[in-house]
PDB file of C-alpha atoms in Angstrom:
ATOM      1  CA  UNK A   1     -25.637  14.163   2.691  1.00  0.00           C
ATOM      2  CA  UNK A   2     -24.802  12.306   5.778  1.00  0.00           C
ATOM      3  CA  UNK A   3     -26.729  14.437   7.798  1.00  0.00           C
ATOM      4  CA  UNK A   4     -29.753  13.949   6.088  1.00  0.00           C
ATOM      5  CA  UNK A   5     -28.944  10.550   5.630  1.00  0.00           C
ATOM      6  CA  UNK A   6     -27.338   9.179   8.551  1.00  0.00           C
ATOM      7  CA  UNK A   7     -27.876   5.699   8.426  1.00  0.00           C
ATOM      8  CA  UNK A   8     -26.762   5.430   4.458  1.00  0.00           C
ATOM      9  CA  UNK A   9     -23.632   3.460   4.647  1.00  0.00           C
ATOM     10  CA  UNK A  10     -22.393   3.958   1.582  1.00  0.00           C
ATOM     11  CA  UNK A  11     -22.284   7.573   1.689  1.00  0.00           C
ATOM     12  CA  UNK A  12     -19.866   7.254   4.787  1.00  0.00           C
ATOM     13  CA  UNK A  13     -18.238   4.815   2.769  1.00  0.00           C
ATOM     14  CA  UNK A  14     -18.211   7.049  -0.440  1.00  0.00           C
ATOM     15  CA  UNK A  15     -16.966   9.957   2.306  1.00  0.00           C
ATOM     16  CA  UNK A  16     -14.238   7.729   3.594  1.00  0.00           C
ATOM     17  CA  UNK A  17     -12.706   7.167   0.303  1.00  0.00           C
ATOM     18  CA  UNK A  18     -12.798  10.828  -0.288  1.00  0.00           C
ATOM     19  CA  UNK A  19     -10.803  11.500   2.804  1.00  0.00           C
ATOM     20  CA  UNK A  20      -8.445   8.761   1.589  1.00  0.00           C
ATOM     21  CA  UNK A  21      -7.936   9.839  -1.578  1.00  0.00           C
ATOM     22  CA  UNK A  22      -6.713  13.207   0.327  1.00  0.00           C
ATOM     23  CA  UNK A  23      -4.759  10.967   2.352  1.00  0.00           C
ATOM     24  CA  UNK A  24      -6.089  12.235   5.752  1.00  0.00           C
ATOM     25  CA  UNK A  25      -6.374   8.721   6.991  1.00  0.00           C
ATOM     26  CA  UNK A  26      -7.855   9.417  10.593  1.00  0.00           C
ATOM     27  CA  UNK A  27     -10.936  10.865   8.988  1.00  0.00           C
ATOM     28  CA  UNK A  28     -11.105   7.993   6.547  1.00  0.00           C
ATOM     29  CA  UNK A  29     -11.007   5.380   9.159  1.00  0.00           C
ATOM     30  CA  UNK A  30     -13.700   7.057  10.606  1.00  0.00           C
ATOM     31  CA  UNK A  31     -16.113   7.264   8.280  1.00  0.00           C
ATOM     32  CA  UNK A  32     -15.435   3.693   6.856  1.00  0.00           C
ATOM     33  CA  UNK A  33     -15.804   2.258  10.245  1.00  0.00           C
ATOM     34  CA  UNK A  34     -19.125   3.897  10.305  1.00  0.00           C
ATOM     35  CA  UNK A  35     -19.511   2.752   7.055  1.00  0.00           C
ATOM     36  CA  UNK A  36     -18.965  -1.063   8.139  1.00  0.00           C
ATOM     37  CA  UNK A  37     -20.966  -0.576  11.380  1.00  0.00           C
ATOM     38  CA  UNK A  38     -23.779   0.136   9.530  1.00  0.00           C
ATOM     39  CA  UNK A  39     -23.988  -2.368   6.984  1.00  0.00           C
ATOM     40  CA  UNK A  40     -21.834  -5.532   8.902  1.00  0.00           C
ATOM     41  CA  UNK A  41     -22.329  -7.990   6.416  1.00  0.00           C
ATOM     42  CA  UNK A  42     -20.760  -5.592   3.207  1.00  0.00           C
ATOM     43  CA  UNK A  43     -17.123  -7.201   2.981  1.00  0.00           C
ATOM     44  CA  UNK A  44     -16.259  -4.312   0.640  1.00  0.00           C
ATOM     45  CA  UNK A  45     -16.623  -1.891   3.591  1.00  0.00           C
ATOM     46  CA  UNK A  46     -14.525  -3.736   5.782  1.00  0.00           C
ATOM     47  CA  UNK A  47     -12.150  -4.109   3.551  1.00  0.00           C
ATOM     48  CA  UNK A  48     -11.751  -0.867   2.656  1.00  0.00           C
ATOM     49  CA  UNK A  49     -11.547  -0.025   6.102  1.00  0.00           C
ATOM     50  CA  UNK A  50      -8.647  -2.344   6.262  1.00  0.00           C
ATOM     51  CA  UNK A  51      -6.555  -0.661   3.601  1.00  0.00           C
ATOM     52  CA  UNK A  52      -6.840   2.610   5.154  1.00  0.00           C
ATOM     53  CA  UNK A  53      -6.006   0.957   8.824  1.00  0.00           C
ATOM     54  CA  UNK A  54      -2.583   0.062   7.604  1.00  0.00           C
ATOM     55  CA  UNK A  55      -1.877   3.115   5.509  1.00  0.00           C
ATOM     56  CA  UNK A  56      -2.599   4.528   8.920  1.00  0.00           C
ATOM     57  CA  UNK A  57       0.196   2.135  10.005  1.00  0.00           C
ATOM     58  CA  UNK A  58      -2.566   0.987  12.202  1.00  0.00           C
ATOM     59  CA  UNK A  59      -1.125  -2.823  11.049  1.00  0.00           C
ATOM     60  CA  UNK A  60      -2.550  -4.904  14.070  1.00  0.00           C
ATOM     61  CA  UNK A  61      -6.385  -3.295  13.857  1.00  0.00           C
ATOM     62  CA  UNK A  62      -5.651  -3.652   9.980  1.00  0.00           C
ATOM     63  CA  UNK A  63      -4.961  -7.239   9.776  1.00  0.00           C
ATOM     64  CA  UNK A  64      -8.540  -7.886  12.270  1.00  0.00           C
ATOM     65  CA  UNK A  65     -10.240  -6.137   9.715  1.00  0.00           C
ATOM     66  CA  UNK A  66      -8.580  -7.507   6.840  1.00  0.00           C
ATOM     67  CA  UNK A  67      -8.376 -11.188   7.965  1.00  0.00           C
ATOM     68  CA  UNK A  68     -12.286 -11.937   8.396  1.00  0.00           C
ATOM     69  CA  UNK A  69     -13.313 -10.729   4.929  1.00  0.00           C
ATOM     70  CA  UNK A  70      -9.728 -11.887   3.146  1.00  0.00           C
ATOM     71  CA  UNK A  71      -8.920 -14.970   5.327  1.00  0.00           C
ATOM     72  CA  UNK A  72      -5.310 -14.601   7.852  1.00  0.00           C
ATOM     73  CA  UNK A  73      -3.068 -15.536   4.857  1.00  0.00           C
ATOM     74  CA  UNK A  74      -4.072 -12.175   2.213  1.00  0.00           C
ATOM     75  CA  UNK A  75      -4.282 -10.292   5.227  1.00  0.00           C
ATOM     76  CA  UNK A  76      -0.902 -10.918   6.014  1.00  0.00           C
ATOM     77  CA  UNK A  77      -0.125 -10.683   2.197  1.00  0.00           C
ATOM     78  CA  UNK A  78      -1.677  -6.882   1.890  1.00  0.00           C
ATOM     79  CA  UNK A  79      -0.320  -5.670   5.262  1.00  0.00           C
ATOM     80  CA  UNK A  80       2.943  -6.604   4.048  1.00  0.00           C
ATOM     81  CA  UNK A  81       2.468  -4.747   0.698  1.00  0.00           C
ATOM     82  CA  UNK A  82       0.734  -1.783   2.424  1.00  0.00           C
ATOM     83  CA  UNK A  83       4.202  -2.147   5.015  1.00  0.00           C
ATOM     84  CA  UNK A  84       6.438  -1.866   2.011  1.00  0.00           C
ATOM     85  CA  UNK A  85       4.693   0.883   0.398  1.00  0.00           C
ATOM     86  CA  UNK A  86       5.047   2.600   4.201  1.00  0.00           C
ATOM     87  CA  UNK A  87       8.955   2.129   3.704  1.00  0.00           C
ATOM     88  CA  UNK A  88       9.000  -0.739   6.381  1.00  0.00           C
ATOM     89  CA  UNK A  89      11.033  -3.020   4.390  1.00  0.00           C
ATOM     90  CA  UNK A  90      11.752  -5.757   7.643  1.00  0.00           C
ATOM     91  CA  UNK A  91       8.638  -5.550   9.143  1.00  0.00           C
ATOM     92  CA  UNK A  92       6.828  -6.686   5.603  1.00  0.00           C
ATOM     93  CA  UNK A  93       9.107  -9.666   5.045  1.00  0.00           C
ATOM     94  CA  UNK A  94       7.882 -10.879   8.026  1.00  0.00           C
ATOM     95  CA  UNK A  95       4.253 -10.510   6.808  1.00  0.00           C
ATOM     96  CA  UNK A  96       4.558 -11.915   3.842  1.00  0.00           C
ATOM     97  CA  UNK A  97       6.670 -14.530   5.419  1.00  0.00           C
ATOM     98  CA  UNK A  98       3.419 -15.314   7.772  1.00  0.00           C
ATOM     99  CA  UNK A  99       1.024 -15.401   4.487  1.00  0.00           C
ATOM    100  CA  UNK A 100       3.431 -17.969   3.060  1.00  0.00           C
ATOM    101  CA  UNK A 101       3.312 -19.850   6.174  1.00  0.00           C
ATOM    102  CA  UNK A 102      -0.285 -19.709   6.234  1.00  0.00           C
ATOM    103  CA  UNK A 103      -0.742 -20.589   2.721  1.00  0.00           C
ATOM    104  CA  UNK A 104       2.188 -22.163   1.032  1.00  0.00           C
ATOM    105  CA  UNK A 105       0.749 -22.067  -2.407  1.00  0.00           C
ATOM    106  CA  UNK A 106       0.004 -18.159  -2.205  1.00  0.00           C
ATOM    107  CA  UNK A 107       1.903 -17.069  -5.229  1.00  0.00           C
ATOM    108  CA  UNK A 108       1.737 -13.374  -5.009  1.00  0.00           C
ATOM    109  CA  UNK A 109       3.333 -13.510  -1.191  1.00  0.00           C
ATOM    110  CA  UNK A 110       6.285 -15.910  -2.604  1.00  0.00           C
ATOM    111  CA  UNK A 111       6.849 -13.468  -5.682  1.00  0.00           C
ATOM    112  CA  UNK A 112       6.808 -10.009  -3.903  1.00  0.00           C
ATOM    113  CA  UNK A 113       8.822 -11.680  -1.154  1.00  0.00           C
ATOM    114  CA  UNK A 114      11.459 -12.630  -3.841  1.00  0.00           C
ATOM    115  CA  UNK A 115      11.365  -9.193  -5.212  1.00  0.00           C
ATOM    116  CA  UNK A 116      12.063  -7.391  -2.112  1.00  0.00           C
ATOM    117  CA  UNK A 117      14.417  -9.984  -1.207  1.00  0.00           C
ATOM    118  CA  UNK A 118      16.436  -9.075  -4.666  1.00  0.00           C
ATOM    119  CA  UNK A 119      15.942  -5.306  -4.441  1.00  0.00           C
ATOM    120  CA  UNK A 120      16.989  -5.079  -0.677  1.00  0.00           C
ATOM    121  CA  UNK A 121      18.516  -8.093   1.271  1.00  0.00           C
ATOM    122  CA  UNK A 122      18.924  -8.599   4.393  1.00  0.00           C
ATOM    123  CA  UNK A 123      22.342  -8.708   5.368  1.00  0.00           C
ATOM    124  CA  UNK A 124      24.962  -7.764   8.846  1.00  0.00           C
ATOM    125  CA  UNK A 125      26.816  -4.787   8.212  1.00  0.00           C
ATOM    126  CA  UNK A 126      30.051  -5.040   8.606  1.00  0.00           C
ATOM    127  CA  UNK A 127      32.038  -1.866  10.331  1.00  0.00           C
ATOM    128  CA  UNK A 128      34.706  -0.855   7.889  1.00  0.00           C
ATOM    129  CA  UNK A 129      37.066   1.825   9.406  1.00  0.00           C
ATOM    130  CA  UNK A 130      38.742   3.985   7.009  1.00  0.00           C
ATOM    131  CA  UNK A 131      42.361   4.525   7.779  1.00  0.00           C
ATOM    132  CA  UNK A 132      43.445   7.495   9.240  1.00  0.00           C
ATOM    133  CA  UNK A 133      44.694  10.220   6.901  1.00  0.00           C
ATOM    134  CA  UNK A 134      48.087  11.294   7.513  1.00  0.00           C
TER     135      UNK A 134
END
C-alpha cells in the first residue's frame, strides 16, 4: 500500500504500529517517523512515535518527541513508565521525579512514584560476611 501510496501518512503510521505490535521497534520508528514527517501537525503520530522511541530505550529522542505534543512534565511521566516497564527501576524514579518537579500537582507521577518506591526502595547495601565454616 505504501508504495502505491507513498505520501499516505497514516498507512506508515498504521505500518508502524504493526511493526510494534511485533515488537521490532527499529522498523516501527521508522515508519512512524515517516508517518509524522508527513503529516507534522497530527500529535497522534508523534506521539506514537514517542512510545516506540523509548520502548526502543531511545529515552532522550523519546522525551523530544513526547514533550512537544504532551508538554515536558507527561513526557517525563511516560518515559518513566515506559523506563519501568524496560526494568530500569533508578533511572524512572528520576523521571518521574522530573515530572513532579515540573508539575507538582501531576497525580499519576506522585502515585506511580509511591508505588515503585513501596515495591522496590532505594536503599545502601550493606556487606554481610558469613562466618567461616569450620
Amino acid at each position: 500500500a505504501v508504495r502505491l501510496r507513498p505520501r499516505e501518512a497514516s498507512l506508515y503510521h498504521e505500518m508502524g504500529m504493526a511493526y510494534g505490535r511485533r515488537k521490532a521497534w527499529e522498523a516501527a520508528i521508522e515508519a512512524l517517523a515517516r508517518a509524522a514527517e508527513l503529516d507534522p501537525d497530527n500529535r497522534e503520530y508523534a506521539k506514537k512515535l514517542g512510545f516506540a522511541l523509548a520502548r526502543a530505550g531511545r529515552f532522550d529522542q523519546s522525551l523530544a518527541y513526547l514533550g512537544r505534543v504532551l508538554g515536558q512534565a507527561k513526557a517525563h511521566y511516560y518515559v518513566g513508565r515506559m523506563m519501568l516497564h524496560v526494568g530500569q527501576t533508578e533511572a524512572a524514579k528520576g523521571q518521574l521525579q522530573m515530572a513532579l518537579r515540573l508539575d507538582p500537582k501531576m497525580g499519576e507521577a506522585r502515585r506511580e512514584l509511591a508505588r515503585v518506591e513501596i515495591t522496590n526502595p532505594t536503599y545502601t547495601q550493606v556487606n554481610h560476611e558469613e562466618p567461616a565454616q569450620p
